Each structure stands twice: as structure tokens, then as C-alpha cells.
GROMACS .gro file of C-alpha atoms in nm:
model
  243
    1UNK     CA    1  -0.033   0.024   0.013
    2UNK     CA    2   0.182   0.374  -0.110
    3UNK     CA    3   0.101   0.616   0.202
    4UNK     CA    4   0.145   0.985   0.003
    5UNK     CA    5   0.122   1.300   0.242
    6UNK     CA    6   0.115   1.666   0.121
    7UNK     CA    7   0.311   1.823   0.382
    8UNK     CA    8   0.075   2.170   0.429
    9UNK     CA    9   0.369   2.463   0.394
   10UNK     CA   10   0.095   2.714   0.291
   11UNK     CA   11   0.365   2.945   0.063
   12UNK     CA   12   0.677   2.714   0.192
   13UNK     CA   13   0.878   2.615  -0.090
   14UNK     CA   14   0.697   2.248  -0.224
   15UNK     CA   15   0.747   1.908  -0.099
   16UNK     CA   16   0.566   1.545  -0.023
   17UNK     CA   17   0.675   1.223   0.112
   18UNK     CA   18   0.533   0.873   0.013
   19UNK     CA   19   0.578   0.623   0.249
   20UNK     CA   20   0.543   0.204   0.144
   21UNK     CA   21   0.556  -0.068   0.416
   22UNK     CA   22   0.786  -0.348   0.281
   23UNK     CA   23   0.744  -0.726   0.311
   24UNK     CA   24   0.710  -0.627   0.720
   25UNK     CA   25   0.359  -0.627   0.933
   26UNK     CA   26   0.423  -0.303   1.053
   27UNK     CA   27   0.581   0.001   0.863
   28UNK     CA   28   0.741   0.194   1.119
   29UNK     CA   29   0.902   0.475   0.954
   30UNK     CA   30   0.698   0.838   0.996
   31UNK     CA   31   0.725   1.221   0.815
   32UNK     CA   32   0.677   1.524   1.029
   33UNK     CA   33   0.675   1.884   0.935
   34UNK     CA   34   0.615   2.247   1.070
   35UNK     CA   35   0.707   2.605   1.025
   36UNK     CA   36   0.689   2.799   1.355
   37UNK     CA   37   0.507   3.100   1.365
   38UNK     CA   38   0.762   3.301   1.521
   39UNK     CA   39   1.078   3.190   1.389
   40UNK     CA   40   0.967   3.161   1.018
   41UNK     CA   41   1.199   2.784   0.985
   42UNK     CA   42   1.082   2.473   0.816
   43UNK     CA   43   1.094   2.180   0.954
   44UNK     CA   44   1.120   1.788   0.754
   45UNK     CA   45   1.236   1.542   0.933
   46UNK     CA   46   1.209   1.104   0.870
   47UNK     CA   47   1.235   0.943   1.149
   48UNK     CA   48   1.249   0.548   1.066
   49UNK     CA   49   1.192   0.328   1.430
   50UNK     CA   50   1.424   0.002   1.498
   51UNK     CA   51   1.250  -0.296   1.442
   52UNK     CA   52   0.840  -0.418   1.314
   53UNK     CA   53   0.689  -0.417   1.566
   54UNK     CA   54   0.432  -0.144   1.733
   55UNK     CA   55   0.645   0.073   2.017
   56UNK     CA   56   0.899   0.135   1.719
   57UNK     CA   57   0.619   0.229   1.458
   58UNK     CA   58   0.535   0.480   1.806
   59UNK     CA   59   0.897   0.597   1.892
   60UNK     CA   60   0.902   0.734   1.527
   61UNK     CA   61   0.610   0.920   1.520
   62UNK     CA   62   0.634   1.023   1.872
   63UNK     CA   63   0.978   1.137   1.782
   64UNK     CA   64   0.952   1.286   1.429
   65UNK     CA   65   0.660   1.481   1.584
   66UNK     CA   66   0.834   1.643   1.807
   67UNK     CA   67   1.182   1.686   1.677
   68UNK     CA   68   1.005   1.876   1.431
   69UNK     CA   69   0.811   2.166   1.650
   70UNK     CA   70   1.150   2.209   1.875
   71UNK     CA   71   1.337   2.199   1.515
   72UNK     CA   72   1.179   2.409   1.387
   73UNK     CA   73   1.173   2.736   1.730
   74UNK     CA   74   1.512   2.631   1.808
   75UNK     CA   75   1.704   2.449   1.561
   76UNK     CA   76   1.803   2.100   1.407
   77UNK     CA   77   1.972   2.000   1.684
   78UNK     CA   78   1.811   2.097   1.977
   79UNK     CA   79   1.468   1.950   1.805
   80UNK     CA   80   1.649   1.632   1.842
   81UNK     CA   81   1.744   1.630   2.191
   82UNK     CA   82   1.442   1.749   2.226
   83UNK     CA   83   1.286   1.419   2.047
   84UNK     CA   84   1.526   1.276   2.299
   85UNK     CA   85   1.366   1.381   2.550
   86UNK     CA   86   1.066   1.321   2.515
   87UNK     CA   87   1.079   0.951   2.415
   88UNK     CA   88   1.264   0.885   2.671
   89UNK     CA   89   0.978   1.020   2.864
   90UNK     CA   90   0.720   0.882   2.734
   91UNK     CA   91   0.860   0.518   2.681
   92UNK     CA   92   0.999   0.290   2.936
   93UNK     CA   93   1.106  -0.017   2.706
   94UNK     CA   94   1.397   0.024   2.584
   95UNK     CA   95   1.236  -0.103   2.208
   96UNK     CA   96   1.094   0.150   2.186
   97UNK     CA   97   1.340   0.323   1.923
   98UNK     CA   98   1.422   0.510   1.590
   99UNK     CA   99   1.698   0.662   1.398
  100UNK     CA  100   1.588   1.044   1.280
  101UNK     CA  101   1.721   1.305   1.031
  102UNK     CA  102   1.607   1.614   1.085
  103UNK     CA  103   1.576   1.964   0.838
  104UNK     CA  104   1.539   2.312   0.908
  105UNK     CA  105   1.497   2.553   0.630
  106UNK     CA  106   1.528   2.957   0.720
  107UNK     CA  107   1.261   3.121   0.720
  108UNK     CA  108   1.176   3.319   0.319
  109UNK     CA  109   1.255   3.682   0.418
  110UNK     CA  110   1.649   3.499   0.480
  111UNK     CA  111   2.006   3.612   0.322
  112UNK     CA  112   2.028   3.438   0.046
  113UNK     CA  113   2.338   3.339   0.200
  114UNK     CA  114   2.168   3.134   0.482
  115UNK     CA  115   2.179   2.813   0.518
  116UNK     CA  116   1.989   2.452   0.595
  117UNK     CA  117   2.041   2.348   0.931
  118UNK     CA  118   2.121   1.966   0.968
  119UNK     CA  119   2.103   1.732   1.279
  120UNK     CA  120   2.075   1.280   1.277
  121UNK     CA  121   2.141   0.981   1.412
  122UNK     CA  122   2.158   0.683   1.244
  123UNK     CA  123   2.189   0.581   0.919
  124UNK     CA  124   1.853   0.832   0.766
  125UNK     CA  125   2.042   1.052   0.516
  126UNK     CA  126   2.012   1.350   0.349
  127UNK     CA  127   2.072   1.441   0.020
  128UNK     CA  128   2.060   1.780  -0.228
  129UNK     CA  129   2.066   1.820  -0.606
  130UNK     CA  130   2.163   2.166  -0.687
  131UNK     CA  131   2.062   2.139  -1.009
  132UNK     CA  132   2.382   1.971  -1.194
  133UNK     CA  133   2.573   1.816  -0.910
  134UNK     CA  134   2.430   1.474  -0.615
  135UNK     CA  135   2.570   1.520  -0.325
  136UNK     CA  136   2.510   1.278   0.001
  137UNK     CA  137   2.522   1.556   0.319
  138UNK     CA  138   2.503   1.284   0.635
  139UNK     CA  139   2.756   1.000   0.704
  140UNK     CA  140   2.565   0.655   0.822
  141UNK     CA  141   2.576   0.651   1.183
  142UNK     CA  142   2.646   0.250   1.153
  143UNK     CA  143   2.894  -0.066   1.207
  144UNK     CA  144   2.994  -0.063   0.865
  145UNK     CA  145   3.107   0.297   0.873
  146UNK     CA  146   3.283   0.258   1.140
  147UNK     CA  147   3.472   0.027   1.034
  148UNK     CA  148   3.540   0.154   0.715
  149UNK     CA  149   3.701   0.493   0.914
  150UNK     CA  150   3.932   0.230   1.091
  151UNK     CA  151   4.022   0.110   0.759
  152UNK     CA  152   3.866  -0.189   0.824
  153UNK     CA  153   3.629  -0.401   0.585
  154UNK     CA  154   3.308  -0.454   0.672
  155UNK     CA  155   3.038  -0.693   0.637
  156UNK     CA  156   2.686  -0.675   0.494
  157UNK     CA  157   2.550  -0.706   0.771
  158UNK     CA  158   2.747  -0.411   0.967
  159UNK     CA  159   2.528  -0.180   0.716
  160UNK     CA  160   2.182  -0.241   0.861
  161UNK     CA  161   2.400  -0.233   1.229
  162UNK     CA  162   2.308   0.174   1.391
  163UNK     CA  163   2.483   0.250   1.658
  164UNK     CA  164   2.342   0.551   1.808
  165UNK     CA  165   1.972   0.612   1.751
  166UNK     CA  166   1.724   0.822   1.935
  167UNK     CA  167   1.722   0.686   2.267
  168UNK     CA  168   2.095   0.569   2.319
  169UNK     CA  169   2.264   0.893   2.129
  170UNK     CA  170   2.480   1.123   2.358
  171UNK     CA  171   2.464   1.487   2.295
  172UNK     CA  172   2.815   1.383   2.079
  173UNK     CA  173   2.708   1.182   1.861
  174UNK     CA  174   2.492   1.314   1.662
  175UNK     CA  175   2.591   1.456   1.356
  176UNK     CA  176   2.547   1.807   1.219
  177UNK     CA  177   2.576   1.943   0.865
  178UNK     CA  178   2.488   2.259   0.654
  179UNK     CA  179   2.410   2.357   0.299
  180UNK     CA  180   2.202   2.617   0.075
  181UNK     CA  181   1.886   2.656   0.004
  182UNK     CA  182   1.866   2.833  -0.289
  183UNK     CA  183   1.819   2.617  -0.585
  184UNK     CA  184   1.775   2.214  -0.640
  185UNK     CA  185   1.568   1.903  -0.426
  186UNK     CA  186   1.646   1.778  -0.090
  187UNK     CA  187   1.634   1.404  -0.004
  188UNK     CA  188   1.510   1.275   0.340
  189UNK     CA  189   1.498   0.907   0.334
  190UNK     CA  190   1.567   0.660   0.531
  191UNK     CA  191   1.750   0.321   0.464
  192UNK     CA  192   1.444   0.100   0.305
  193UNK     CA  193   1.550   0.366  -0.022
  194UNK     CA  194   1.929   0.448  -0.012
  195UNK     CA  195   2.051   0.131   0.086
  196UNK     CA  196   1.863   0.021  -0.263
  197UNK     CA  197   1.992   0.285  -0.517
  198UNK     CA  198   2.289   0.439  -0.544
  199UNK     CA  199   2.356   0.744  -0.587
  200UNK     CA  200   2.342   0.753  -0.961
  201UNK     CA  201   1.997   0.653  -0.945
  202UNK     CA  202   1.834   0.820  -0.693
  203UNK     CA  203   2.016   1.193  -0.955
  204UNK     CA  204   1.848   1.009  -1.204
  205UNK     CA  205   1.568   0.999  -0.968
  206UNK     CA  206   1.567   1.432  -0.862
  207UNK     CA  207   1.665   1.531  -1.188
  208UNK     CA  208   1.412   1.370  -1.364
  209UNK     CA  209   1.110   1.457  -1.172
  210UNK     CA  210   0.839   1.693  -1.239
  211UNK     CA  211   0.760   1.814  -0.869
  212UNK     CA  212   0.829   1.713  -0.534
  213UNK     CA  213   0.538   1.412  -0.585
  214UNK     CA  214   0.679   1.224  -0.866
  215UNK     CA  215   1.008   1.258  -0.693
  216UNK     CA  216   0.909   1.073  -0.351
  217UNK     CA  217   0.711   0.841  -0.590
  218UNK     CA  218   0.937   0.796  -0.828
  219UNK     CA  219   1.249   0.707  -0.571
  220UNK     CA  220   1.013   0.491  -0.335
  221UNK     CA  221   0.886   0.267  -0.646
  222UNK     CA  222   1.129   0.220  -0.767
  223UNK     CA  223   1.377   0.099  -0.406
  224UNK     CA  224   1.084  -0.199  -0.359
  225UNK     CA  225   1.095  -0.275  -0.744
  226UNK     CA  226   1.481  -0.332  -0.746
  227UNK     CA  227   1.419  -0.490  -0.409
  228UNK     CA  228   1.404  -0.293  -0.100
  229UNK     CA  229   1.266  -0.536   0.168
  230UNK     CA  230   1.231  -0.270   0.428
  231UNK     CA  231   0.990  -0.020   0.479
  232UNK     CA  232   1.069   0.279   0.196
  233UNK     CA  233   1.040   0.653   0.209
  234UNK     CA  234   1.107   0.974   0.061
  235UNK     CA  235   1.029   1.332   0.185
  236UNK     CA  236   1.138   1.595  -0.146
  237UNK     CA  237   1.199   1.929  -0.071
  238UNK     CA  238   1.200   2.213  -0.379
  239UNK     CA  239   1.467   2.461  -0.271
  240UNK     CA  240   1.402   2.793  -0.275
  241UNK     CA  241   1.489   2.932  -0.707
  242UNK     CA  242   1.863   3.108  -0.790
  243UNK     CA  243   1.843   3.479  -0.825
   0.00000   0.00000   0.00000
């Protein structure tokens, strides 16, 4: 079953999200967006519950919502920390956990050199296509990436073992990045998309789609067509045009 969510952005840059359950009993992915009335910033969040059970799905939904609301108000890093605090408060069970990425766009009246603020834990990713080049702006928090950082060759299973999550991450573990917000598109996605699609495929799908809905749909459908066995979720954001 395909689920499409039109994000309520009003006059913000166009965006859309698509989430599809893979051969799992439950879709534990979640998305959220929020525009803060005071700061004018808009948050986009993708979360992926750890495990194939209801607690994972509830953890992802809660964490995504809190990260979006707090992030739009106080920044991506603060939003992720707020989601961690709320998750630990609401759920005693260690099985209630997820990985998450949050991207905060500045207000519309921000200077042209303003940057998007990004924070993450786990293996959800953010890509930016600037109209020519596709860049991956995040580094997976997985055992495989840790081994690569030590110049060791990981096994295939290590790609699926996350080393940080919303529940367990220390403040120093949270990844942070920034990127320009004019020209091109942003893609936030779960590993059900990016672990199947390589960079060339992601670039082609982002570059050729007429709108964010088509891009998000094509990314999710192509990942499952090519054999992804996980839930797959993509949020695509059209950035402000270059002036």
C-alpha cells in the first residue's frame, strides 16, 4: 500500500512525502513537518523505527513530531535532543526507539547566503541535488561506517547495524551539517530507499521528476522494484530558485 502525505507548507517551497511498507508486518517509518510562527523556520523530519513492531512505529511518530516542532523553533540539534527527551519520558521500553534526521529551512526573508540546518542519528540520509551535482550530506551511524573509518572492510550485515539512535545517542554523537537553500532539491529518506538505490539512480530520479510528489513516488517505487525489503520513505523538497 502506498501512502502519500502532502505537507502543509502554504507558501513555503513545494514538498511532498511518500512512505510504503515493505515485506514487514508494520510500517515503522514516520515523517513530520512544522513551520514555527515566530522564527519563520520550517522543519522536515524523517524517522525510522528500530524493529518491526508497534513500539518502533510509535517511537518514530513521536520523535518525528517533537523534532519538527522543537527544531523549527530552536534549530535541528535542539529538535533532536527534544525528541530524545520526550521519547525517554513517554516510553520506558527500550524497544521504543528509532533513528531520525531533521532539516530546518530558514524563513523566506532570510539572506540568500542562509543555510539549512541539519542534524541526525542513525542511518536516515539527506541528499542535495543543486541542479547539476548530487551530494550526500550525512554519514550513516552504522557499524559498517565505523569499520570503514578504521580502514577495515565491513561485512554486509554491518550496514544494517546502527550505532546511535534517538534513545541511546549522546549529545556528541549527533551528526550535524549545513547546506545552501537556493537551487535544486533536498531528499530526506530512510535506508529502505538509499541502501538499494545508488547515487546515480538517486540523481536521475531527482533530476527528471517534474515535482516533489513524482520524485518521492519514483524513489520509493524504484527501491522496492529493485529489491528493497524494508519500509521505504522519501521526502523531497524543492528549494527556492536561484536569483
